[in-house]
PDB file of C-alpha atoms in Angstrom:
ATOM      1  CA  UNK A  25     -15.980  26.117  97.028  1.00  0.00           C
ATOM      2  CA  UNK A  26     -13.460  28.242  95.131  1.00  0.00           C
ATOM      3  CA  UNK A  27     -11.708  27.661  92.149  1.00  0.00           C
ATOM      4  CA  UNK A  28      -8.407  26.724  93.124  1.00  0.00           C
ATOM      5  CA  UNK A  29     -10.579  23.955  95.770  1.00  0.00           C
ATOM      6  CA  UNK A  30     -12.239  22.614  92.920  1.00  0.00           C
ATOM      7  CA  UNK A  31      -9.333  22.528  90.316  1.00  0.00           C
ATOM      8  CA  UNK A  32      -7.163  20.256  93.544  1.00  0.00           C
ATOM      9  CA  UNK A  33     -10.133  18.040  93.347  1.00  0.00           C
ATOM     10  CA  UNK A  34     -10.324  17.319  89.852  1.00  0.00           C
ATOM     11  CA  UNK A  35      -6.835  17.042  88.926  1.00  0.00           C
ATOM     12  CA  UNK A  36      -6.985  14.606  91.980  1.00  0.00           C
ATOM     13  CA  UNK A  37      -9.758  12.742  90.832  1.00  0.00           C
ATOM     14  CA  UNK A  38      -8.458  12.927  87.147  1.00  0.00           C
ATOM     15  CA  UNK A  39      -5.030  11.144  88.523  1.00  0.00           C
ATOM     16  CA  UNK A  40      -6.894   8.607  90.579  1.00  0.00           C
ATOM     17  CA  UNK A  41      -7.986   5.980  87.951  1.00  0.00           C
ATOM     18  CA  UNK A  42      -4.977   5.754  85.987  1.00  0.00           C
ATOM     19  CA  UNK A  43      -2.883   4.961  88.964  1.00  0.00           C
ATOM     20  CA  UNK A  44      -5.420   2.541  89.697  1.00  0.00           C
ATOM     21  CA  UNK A  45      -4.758   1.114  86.822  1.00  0.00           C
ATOM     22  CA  UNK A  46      -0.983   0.950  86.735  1.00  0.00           C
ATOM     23  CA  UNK A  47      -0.971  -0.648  89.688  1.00  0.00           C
ATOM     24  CA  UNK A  48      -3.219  -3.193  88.527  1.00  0.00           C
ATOM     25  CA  UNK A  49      -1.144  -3.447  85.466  1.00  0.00           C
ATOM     26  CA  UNK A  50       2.043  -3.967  87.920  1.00  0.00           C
ATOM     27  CA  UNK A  51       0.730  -6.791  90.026  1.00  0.00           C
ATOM     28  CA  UNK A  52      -0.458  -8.003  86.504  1.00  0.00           C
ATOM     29  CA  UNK A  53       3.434  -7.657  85.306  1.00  0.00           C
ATOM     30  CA  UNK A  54       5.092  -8.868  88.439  1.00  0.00           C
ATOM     31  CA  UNK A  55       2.616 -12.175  87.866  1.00  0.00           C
ATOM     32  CA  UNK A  56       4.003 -12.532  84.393  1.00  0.00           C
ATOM     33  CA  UNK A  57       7.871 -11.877  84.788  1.00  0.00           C
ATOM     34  CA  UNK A  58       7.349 -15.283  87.568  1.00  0.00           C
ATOM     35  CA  UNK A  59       5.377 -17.677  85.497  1.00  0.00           C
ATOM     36  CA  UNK A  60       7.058 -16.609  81.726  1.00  0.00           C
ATOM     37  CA  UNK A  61       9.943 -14.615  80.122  1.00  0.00           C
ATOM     38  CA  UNK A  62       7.746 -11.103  79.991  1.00  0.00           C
ATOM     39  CA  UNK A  63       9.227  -8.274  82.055  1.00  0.00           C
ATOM     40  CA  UNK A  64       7.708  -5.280  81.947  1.00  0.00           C
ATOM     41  CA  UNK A  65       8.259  -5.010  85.734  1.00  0.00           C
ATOM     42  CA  UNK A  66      10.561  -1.850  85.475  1.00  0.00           C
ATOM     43  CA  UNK A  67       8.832  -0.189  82.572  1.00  0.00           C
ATOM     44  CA  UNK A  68       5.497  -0.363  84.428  1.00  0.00           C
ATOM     45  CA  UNK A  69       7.011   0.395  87.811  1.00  0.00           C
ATOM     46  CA  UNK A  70       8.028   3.626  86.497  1.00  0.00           C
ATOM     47  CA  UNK A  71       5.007   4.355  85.312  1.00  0.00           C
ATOM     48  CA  UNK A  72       3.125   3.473  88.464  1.00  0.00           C
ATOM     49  CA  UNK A  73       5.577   5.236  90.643  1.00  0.00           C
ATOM     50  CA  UNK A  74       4.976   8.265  88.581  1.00  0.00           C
ATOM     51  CA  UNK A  75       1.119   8.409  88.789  1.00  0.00           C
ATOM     52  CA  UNK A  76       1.585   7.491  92.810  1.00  0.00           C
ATOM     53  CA  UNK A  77       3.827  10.540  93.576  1.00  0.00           C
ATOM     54  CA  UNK A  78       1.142  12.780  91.559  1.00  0.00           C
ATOM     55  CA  UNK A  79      -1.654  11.110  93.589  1.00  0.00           C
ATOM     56  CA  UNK A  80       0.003  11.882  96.719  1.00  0.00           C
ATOM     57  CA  UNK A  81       0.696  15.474  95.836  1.00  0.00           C
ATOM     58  CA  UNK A  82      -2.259  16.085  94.452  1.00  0.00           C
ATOM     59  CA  UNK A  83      -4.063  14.258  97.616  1.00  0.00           C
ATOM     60  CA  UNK A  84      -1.860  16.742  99.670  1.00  0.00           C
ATOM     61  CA  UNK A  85      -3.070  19.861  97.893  1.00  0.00           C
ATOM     62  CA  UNK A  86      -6.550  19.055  97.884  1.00  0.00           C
ATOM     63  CA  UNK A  87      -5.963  18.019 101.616  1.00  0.00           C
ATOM     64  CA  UNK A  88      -4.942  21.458 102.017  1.00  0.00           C
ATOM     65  CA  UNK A  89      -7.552  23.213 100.191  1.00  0.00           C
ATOM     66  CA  UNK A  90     -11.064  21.484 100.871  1.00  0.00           C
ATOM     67  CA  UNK A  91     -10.065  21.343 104.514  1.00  0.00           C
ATOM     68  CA  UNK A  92     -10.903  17.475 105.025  1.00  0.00           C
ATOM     69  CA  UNK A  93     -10.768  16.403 107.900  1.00  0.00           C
ATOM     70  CA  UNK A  94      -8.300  13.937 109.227  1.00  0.00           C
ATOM     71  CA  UNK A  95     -10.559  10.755 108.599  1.00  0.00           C
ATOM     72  CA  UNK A  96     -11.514  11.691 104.859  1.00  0.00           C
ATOM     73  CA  UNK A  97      -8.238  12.505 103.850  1.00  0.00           C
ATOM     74  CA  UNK A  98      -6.657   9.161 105.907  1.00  0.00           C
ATOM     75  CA  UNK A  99      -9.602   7.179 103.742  1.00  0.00           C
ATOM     76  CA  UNK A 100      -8.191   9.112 100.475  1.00  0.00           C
ATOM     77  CA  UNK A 101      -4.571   7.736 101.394  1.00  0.00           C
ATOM     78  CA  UNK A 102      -5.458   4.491 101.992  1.00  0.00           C
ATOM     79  CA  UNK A 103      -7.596   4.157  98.862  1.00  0.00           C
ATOM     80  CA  UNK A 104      -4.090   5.152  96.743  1.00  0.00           C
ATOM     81  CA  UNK A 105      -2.178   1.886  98.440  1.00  0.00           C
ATOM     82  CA  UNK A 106      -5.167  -0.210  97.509  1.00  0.00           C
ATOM     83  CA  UNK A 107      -5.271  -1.855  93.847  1.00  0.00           C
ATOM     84  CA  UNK A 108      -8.432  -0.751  93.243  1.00  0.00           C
ATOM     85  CA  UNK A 109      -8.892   1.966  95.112  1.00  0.00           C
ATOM     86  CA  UNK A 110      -8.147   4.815  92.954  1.00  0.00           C
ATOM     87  CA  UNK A 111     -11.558   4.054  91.207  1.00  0.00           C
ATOM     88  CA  UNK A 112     -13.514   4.656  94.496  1.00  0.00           C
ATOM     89  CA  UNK A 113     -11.455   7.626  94.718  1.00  0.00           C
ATOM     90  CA  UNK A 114     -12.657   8.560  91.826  1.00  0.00           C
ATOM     91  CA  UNK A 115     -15.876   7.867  92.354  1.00  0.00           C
ATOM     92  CA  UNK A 116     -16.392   9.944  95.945  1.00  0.00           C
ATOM     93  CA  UNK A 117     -14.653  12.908  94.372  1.00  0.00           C
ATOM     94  CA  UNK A 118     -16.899  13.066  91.603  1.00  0.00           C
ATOM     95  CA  UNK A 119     -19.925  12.606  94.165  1.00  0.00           C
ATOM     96  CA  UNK A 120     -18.021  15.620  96.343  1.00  0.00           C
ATOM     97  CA  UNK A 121     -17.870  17.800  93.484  1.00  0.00           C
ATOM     98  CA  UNK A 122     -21.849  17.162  91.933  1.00  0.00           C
ATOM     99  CA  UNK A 123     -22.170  18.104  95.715  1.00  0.00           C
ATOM    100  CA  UNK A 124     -20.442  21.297  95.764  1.00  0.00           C
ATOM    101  CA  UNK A 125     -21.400  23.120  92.842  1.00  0.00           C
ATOM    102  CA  UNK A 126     -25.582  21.885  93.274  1.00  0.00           C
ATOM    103  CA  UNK A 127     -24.198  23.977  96.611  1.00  0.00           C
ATOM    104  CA  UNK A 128     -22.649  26.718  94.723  1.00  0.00           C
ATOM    105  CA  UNK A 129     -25.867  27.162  93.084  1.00  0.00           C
ATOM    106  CA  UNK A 130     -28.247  27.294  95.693  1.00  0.00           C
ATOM    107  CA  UNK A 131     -26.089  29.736  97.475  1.00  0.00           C
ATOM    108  CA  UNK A 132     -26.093  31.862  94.317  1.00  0.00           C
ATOM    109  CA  UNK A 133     -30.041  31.495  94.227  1.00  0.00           C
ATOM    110  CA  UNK A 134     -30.165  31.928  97.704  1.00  0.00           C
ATOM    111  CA  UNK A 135     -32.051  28.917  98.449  1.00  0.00           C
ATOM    112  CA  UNK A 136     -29.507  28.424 101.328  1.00  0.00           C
ATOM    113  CA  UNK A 137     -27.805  30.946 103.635  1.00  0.00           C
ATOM    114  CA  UNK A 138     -24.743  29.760 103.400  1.00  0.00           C
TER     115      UNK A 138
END
């Protein structure tokens, strides 16, 4: 995995929780402005709408770059629309990337012929 592969997967990964979490803070919001006089509705629909367009260009660059194939990167869309999803995001990418520099390594070693 090169560089620019890896860095598409971090910032990825590094975007994934905290849209997780302004989406849970949304629905959290939208729950409030119903049942009292809080609105935070537009302040924190900013702020998820924000983190969602970086998820989905960074999901398209590291789409690009690792070379997933249709069904991982599908699974990597669908985890952005889900509430909690971004944290499973999170969690494969960091899996994917333990993966591909313990890889790296053995390449370098030449344990593997890859």
């Amino acid at each position: 995995m090169d560089i620019k592969t890896a860095t598409a997967l971090r910032r990825l990964r590094l975007v994934s929780a905290p849209e997780a979490v302004s989406f849970l803070l949304l629905l959290v919001c939208s729950v409030l402005k119903r049942t009292t006089d809080f609105n935070a509705v537009p302040v924190m629909g900013m702020v998820h709408g924000v983190l969602f367009v970086l998820y989905v260009t960074f999901w398209a660059d590291a789409w690009n770059r690792a070379k997933w194939p249709l069904r991982t990167a599908a699974l990597y869309f669908v985890l952005s629309v889900l509430p909690t999803g971004g944290f499973f995001a999170d969690r494969r990418l960091r899996r994917e990337a333990e993966d591909a520099v313990i890889a790296s390594r053995a390449r370098k070693e030449g344990v593997v012929g890859a």
